[in-house]
Amino acid sequence: MTSPLSAAGNASRDGAIAARHLARWLGLAATPTFAIMAALTTMIGGSADMLCSAGHGSLLGGMVPMYLLMSAFHSAAWLKLIAERRGGGGR
């Protein structure tokens, strides 16, 4: 028979493992999501740029460059996954 304390410890550990898996998948979902948002914003014609006052007069202003930069910044999860698959993830 298991004691309530050991059962709670297992549930806590299982919850932490589930949270890590969820965080990893969310990290992997960010890059393609932002890339798709950049593509959609480009195809729609950038009407959202009119709402962003910083979008005028700067090459890095506007929604499309912002989405592309966010996609690049969130690509670390993909690079880590690729490194693990190639065998370079074991440190």
Coordinates of N, CA and C in Angstrom, one line a residue:
M1 N 0.8 -1.2 0.0 CA 0.0 0.0 0.0 C 0.9 1.2 0.0
T2 N 0.6 2.2 -0.8 CA 1.4 3.4 -0.9 C 0.8 4.5 0.1
S3 N 1.8 5.2 0.7 CA 1.4 6.2 1.6 C 0.9 7.5 0.8
P4 N 0.1 8.3 1.4 CA -0.3 9.5 0.7 C 0.8 10.4 0.3
L5 N 1.9 10.4 1.1 CA 3.0 11.3 0.7 C 3.7 10.8 -0.5
S6 N 3.9 9.5 -0.7 CA 4.6 9.0 -1.8 C 3.7 9.2 -3.1
A7 N 2.5 9.0 -2.9 CA 1.5 9.2 -4.1 C 1.6 10.7 -4.5
A8 N 1.6 11.6 -3.6 CA 1.6 13.0 -3.9 C 3.0 13.4 -4.6
G9 N 4.1 12.7 -4.1 CA 5.4 13.0 -4.8 C 5.4 12.5 -6.2
N10 N 4.8 11.3 -6.5 CA 4.7 10.8 -7.8 C 3.8 11.7 -8.7
A11 N 2.7 12.2 -8.2 CA 1.9 13.1 -8.9 C 2.6 14.4 -9.2
S12 N 3.3 14.9 -8.3 CA 4.1 16.1 -8.5 C 5.2 16.0 -9.5
R13 N 5.9 14.8 -9.5 CA 6.9 14.5 -10.5 C 6.3 14.4 -11.9
D14 N 5.1 13.7 -12.0 CA 4.4 13.5 -13.2 C 4.0 14.8 -13.8
G15 N 3.5 15.7 -12.9 CA 3.1 17.0 -13.3 C 4.2 17.9 -13.9
A16 N 5.4 17.7 -13.2 CA 6.6 18.5 -13.7 C 7.0 18.0 -15.0
I17 N 7.0 16.7 -15.2 CA 7.4 16.1 -16.5 C 6.4 16.5 -17.6
A18 N 5.1 16.5 -17.3 CA 4.1 17.0 -18.3 C 4.3 18.4 -18.6
A19 N 4.6 19.2 -17.6 CA 4.8 20.7 -17.8 C 6.1 20.9 -18.7
R20 N 7.1 20.1 -18.5 CA 8.3 20.2 -19.4 C 8.0 19.9 -20.8
H21 N 7.2 18.8 -21.0 CA 6.8 18.4 -22.4 C 6.0 19.5 -23.0
L22 N 5.0 20.0 -22.3 CA 4.2 21.1 -22.8 C 5.0 22.3 -23.2
A23 N 5.9 22.7 -22.4 CA 6.8 23.8 -22.6 C 7.6 23.6 -23.9
R24 N 8.1 22.4 -24.0 CA 8.9 22.1 -25.2 C 8.1 22.2 -26.5
W25 N 6.9 21.7 -26.5 CA 6.0 21.7 -27.7 C 5.6 23.2 -28.0
L26 N 5.3 23.9 -26.9 CA 5.0 25.3 -27.1 C 6.2 26.1 -27.7
G27 N 7.4 25.8 -27.3 CA 8.6 26.4 -27.9 C 8.7 26.0 -29.3
L28 N 8.4 24.8 -29.7 CA 8.5 24.4 -31.1 C 7.4 25.0 -31.9
A29 N 6.3 25.3 -31.3 CA 5.1 25.8 -32.1 C 5.3 27.3 -32.4
A30 N 6.2 28.0 -31.6 CA 6.3 29.5 -31.8 C 6.9 29.8 -33.1
T31 N 8.0 29.2 -33.5 CA 8.7 29.6 -34.8 C 7.8 29.5 -36.0
P32 N 7.1 28.3 -36.2 CA 6.3 28.3 -37.4 C 5.1 29.2 -37.3
T33 N 4.6 29.4 -36.1 CA 3.4 30.3 -36.0 C 3.8 31.7 -36.4
F34 N 4.9 32.2 -35.9 CA 5.3 33.5 -36.3 C 5.7 33.6 -37.8
A35 N 6.2 32.6 -38.3 CA 6.6 32.6 -39.8 C 5.3 32.6 -40.6
I36 N 4.3 31.9 -40.2 CA 3.0 31.9 -40.9 C 2.3 33.3 -40.7
M37 N 2.4 33.9 -39.6 CA 1.8 35.2 -39.4 C 2.5 36.2 -40.3
A38 N 3.8 36.1 -40.5 CA 4.6 37.0 -41.4 C 4.1 36.8 -42.8
A39 N 3.9 35.6 -43.2 CA 3.5 35.3 -44.6 C 2.1 35.8 -44.8
L40 N 1.2 35.5 -43.8 CA -0.2 36.0 -44.0 C -0.3 37.5 -44.0
T41 N 0.5 38.2 -43.2 CA 0.5 39.7 -43.2 C 1.0 40.2 -44.5
T42 N 2.0 39.5 -45.1 CA 2.5 39.9 -46.4 C 1.5 39.8 -47.5
M43 N 0.8 38.6 -47.5 CA -0.2 38.3 -48.5 C -1.4 39.3 -48.4
I44 N -1.8 39.6 -47.1 CA -3.0 40.4 -46.9 C -2.7 41.9 -47.4
G45 N -1.4 42.2 -47.4 CA -1.0 43.5 -47.9 C -0.6 44.5 -46.7
G46 N -0.4 43.9 -45.6 CA 0.2 44.7 -44.5 C -0.8 45.7 -43.9
S47 N -2.1 45.5 -44.0 CA -3.0 46.4 -43.5 C -2.9 46.7 -42.0
A48 N -2.3 45.7 -41.3 CA -2.0 45.9 -39.8 C -0.9 46.9 -39.6
D49 N -0.1 47.1 -40.6 CA 1.0 48.1 -40.5 C 0.4 49.5 -40.3
M50 N -0.8 49.8 -40.7 CA -1.4 51.1 -40.6 C -1.7 51.4 -39.1
L51 N -1.9 50.3 -38.3 CA -2.1 50.5 -36.9 C -0.9 50.7 -36.1
C52 N 0.3 50.3 -36.7 CA 1.5 50.5 -36.0 C 2.3 51.7 -36.5
S53 N 2.3 52.7 -35.7 CA 2.9 54.0 -36.1 C 4.4 53.9 -36.4
A54 N 5.0 53.0 -35.7 CA 6.5 52.8 -35.9 C 6.8 52.1 -37.2
G55 N 5.8 51.7 -38.0 CA 6.1 51.0 -39.2 C 6.4 51.9 -40.3
H56 N 6.3 53.2 -40.2 CA 6.6 54.1 -41.3 C 8.0 54.7 -41.1
G57 N 8.8 54.6 -42.1 CA 10.1 55.3 -42.1 C 11.3 54.4 -41.6
S58 N 11.1 53.2 -41.3 CA 12.1 52.3 -40.8 C 12.0 51.0 -41.5
L59 N 13.2 50.4 -41.9 CA 13.1 49.1 -42.6 C 12.8 48.0 -41.6
L60 N 13.1 48.2 -40.3 CA 12.8 47.2 -39.3 C 11.4 47.4 -38.6
G61 N 10.7 48.5 -39.0 CA 9.4 48.7 -38.5 C 8.3 48.0 -39.2
G62 N 7.2 47.8 -38.6 CA 6.1 47.1 -39.2 C 5.9 45.7 -38.7
M63 N 4.9 45.1 -39.1 CA 4.5 43.8 -38.6 C 5.3 42.6 -39.2
V64 N 5.5 42.6 -40.5 CA 6.3 41.5 -41.1 C 7.7 41.4 -40.5
P65 N 8.5 42.4 -40.5 CA 9.8 42.2 -39.9 C 9.7 41.8 -38.4
M66 N 8.7 42.3 -37.7 CA 8.6 41.9 -36.3 C 8.3 40.4 -36.2
Y67 N 7.4 39.9 -37.0 CA 7.1 38.4 -37.0 C 8.3 37.6 -37.4
L68 N 9.1 38.1 -38.4 CA 10.3 37.4 -38.8 C 11.3 37.3 -37.7
L69 N 11.5 38.5 -37.0 CA 12.5 38.5 -35.9 C 12.0 37.6 -34.8
M70 N 10.7 37.6 -34.5 CA 10.2 36.7 -33.4 C 10.4 35.3 -33.8
S71 N 10.2 35.0 -35.0 CA 10.4 33.6 -35.5 C 11.9 33.2 -35.4
A72 N 12.8 34.1 -35.7 CA 14.2 33.8 -35.6 C 14.6 33.6 -34.1
F73 N 14.1 34.5 -33.3 CA 14.5 34.4 -31.8 C 13.9 33.1 -31.2
H74 N 12.8 32.6 -31.7 CA 12.2 31.4 -31.1 C 12.7 30.1 -31.8
S75 N 13.7 30.3 -32.7 CA 14.2 29.1 -33.4 C 15.1 28.2 -32.6
A76 N 15.5 28.7 -31.4 CA 16.4 27.9 -30.6 C 15.9 26.5 -30.3
A77 N 14.6 26.4 -30.0 CA 14.0 25.1 -29.7 C 14.2 24.1 -30.9
W78 N 14.0 24.6 -32.1 CA 14.2 23.8 -33.3 C 15.7 23.4 -33.5
L79 N 16.6 24.4 -33.3 CA 18.0 24.0 -33.4 C 18.4 23.0 -32.4
K80 N 17.9 23.1 -31.1 CA 18.1 22.1 -30.1 C 17.6 20.7 -30.5
L81 N 16.4 20.7 -31.1 CA 15.8 19.4 -31.5 C 16.6 18.8 -32.6
I82 N 17.1 19.6 -33.6 CA 17.9 19.1 -34.7 C 19.2 18.5 -34.1
A83 N 19.8 19.3 -33.2 CA 21.1 18.8 -32.6 C 20.9 17.5 -31.9
E84 N 19.8 17.3 -31.2 CA 19.6 16.1 -30.4 C 19.4 14.9 -31.4
R85 N 18.7 15.2 -32.5 CA 18.4 14.1 -33.5 C 19.7 13.7 -34.2
R86 N 20.6 14.6 -34.4 CA 21.9 14.3 -35.0 C 22.9 13.7 -34.1
G87 N 22.6 13.6 -32.8 CA 23.5 13.0 -31.8 C 24.4 14.0 -31.1
G88 N 24.2 15.3 -31.4 CA 25.1 16.3 -30.8 C 24.5 16.9 -29.5
G89 N 23.4 16.3 -29.0 CA 22.7 16.9 -27.8 C 23.2 16.3 -26.5
G90 N 24.0 15.3 -26.6 CA 24.5 14.7 -25.3 C 25.7 15.4 -24.8
R91 N 25.5 16.2 -23.8 CA 26.7 16.9 -23.2 C 27.0 16.4 -21.9

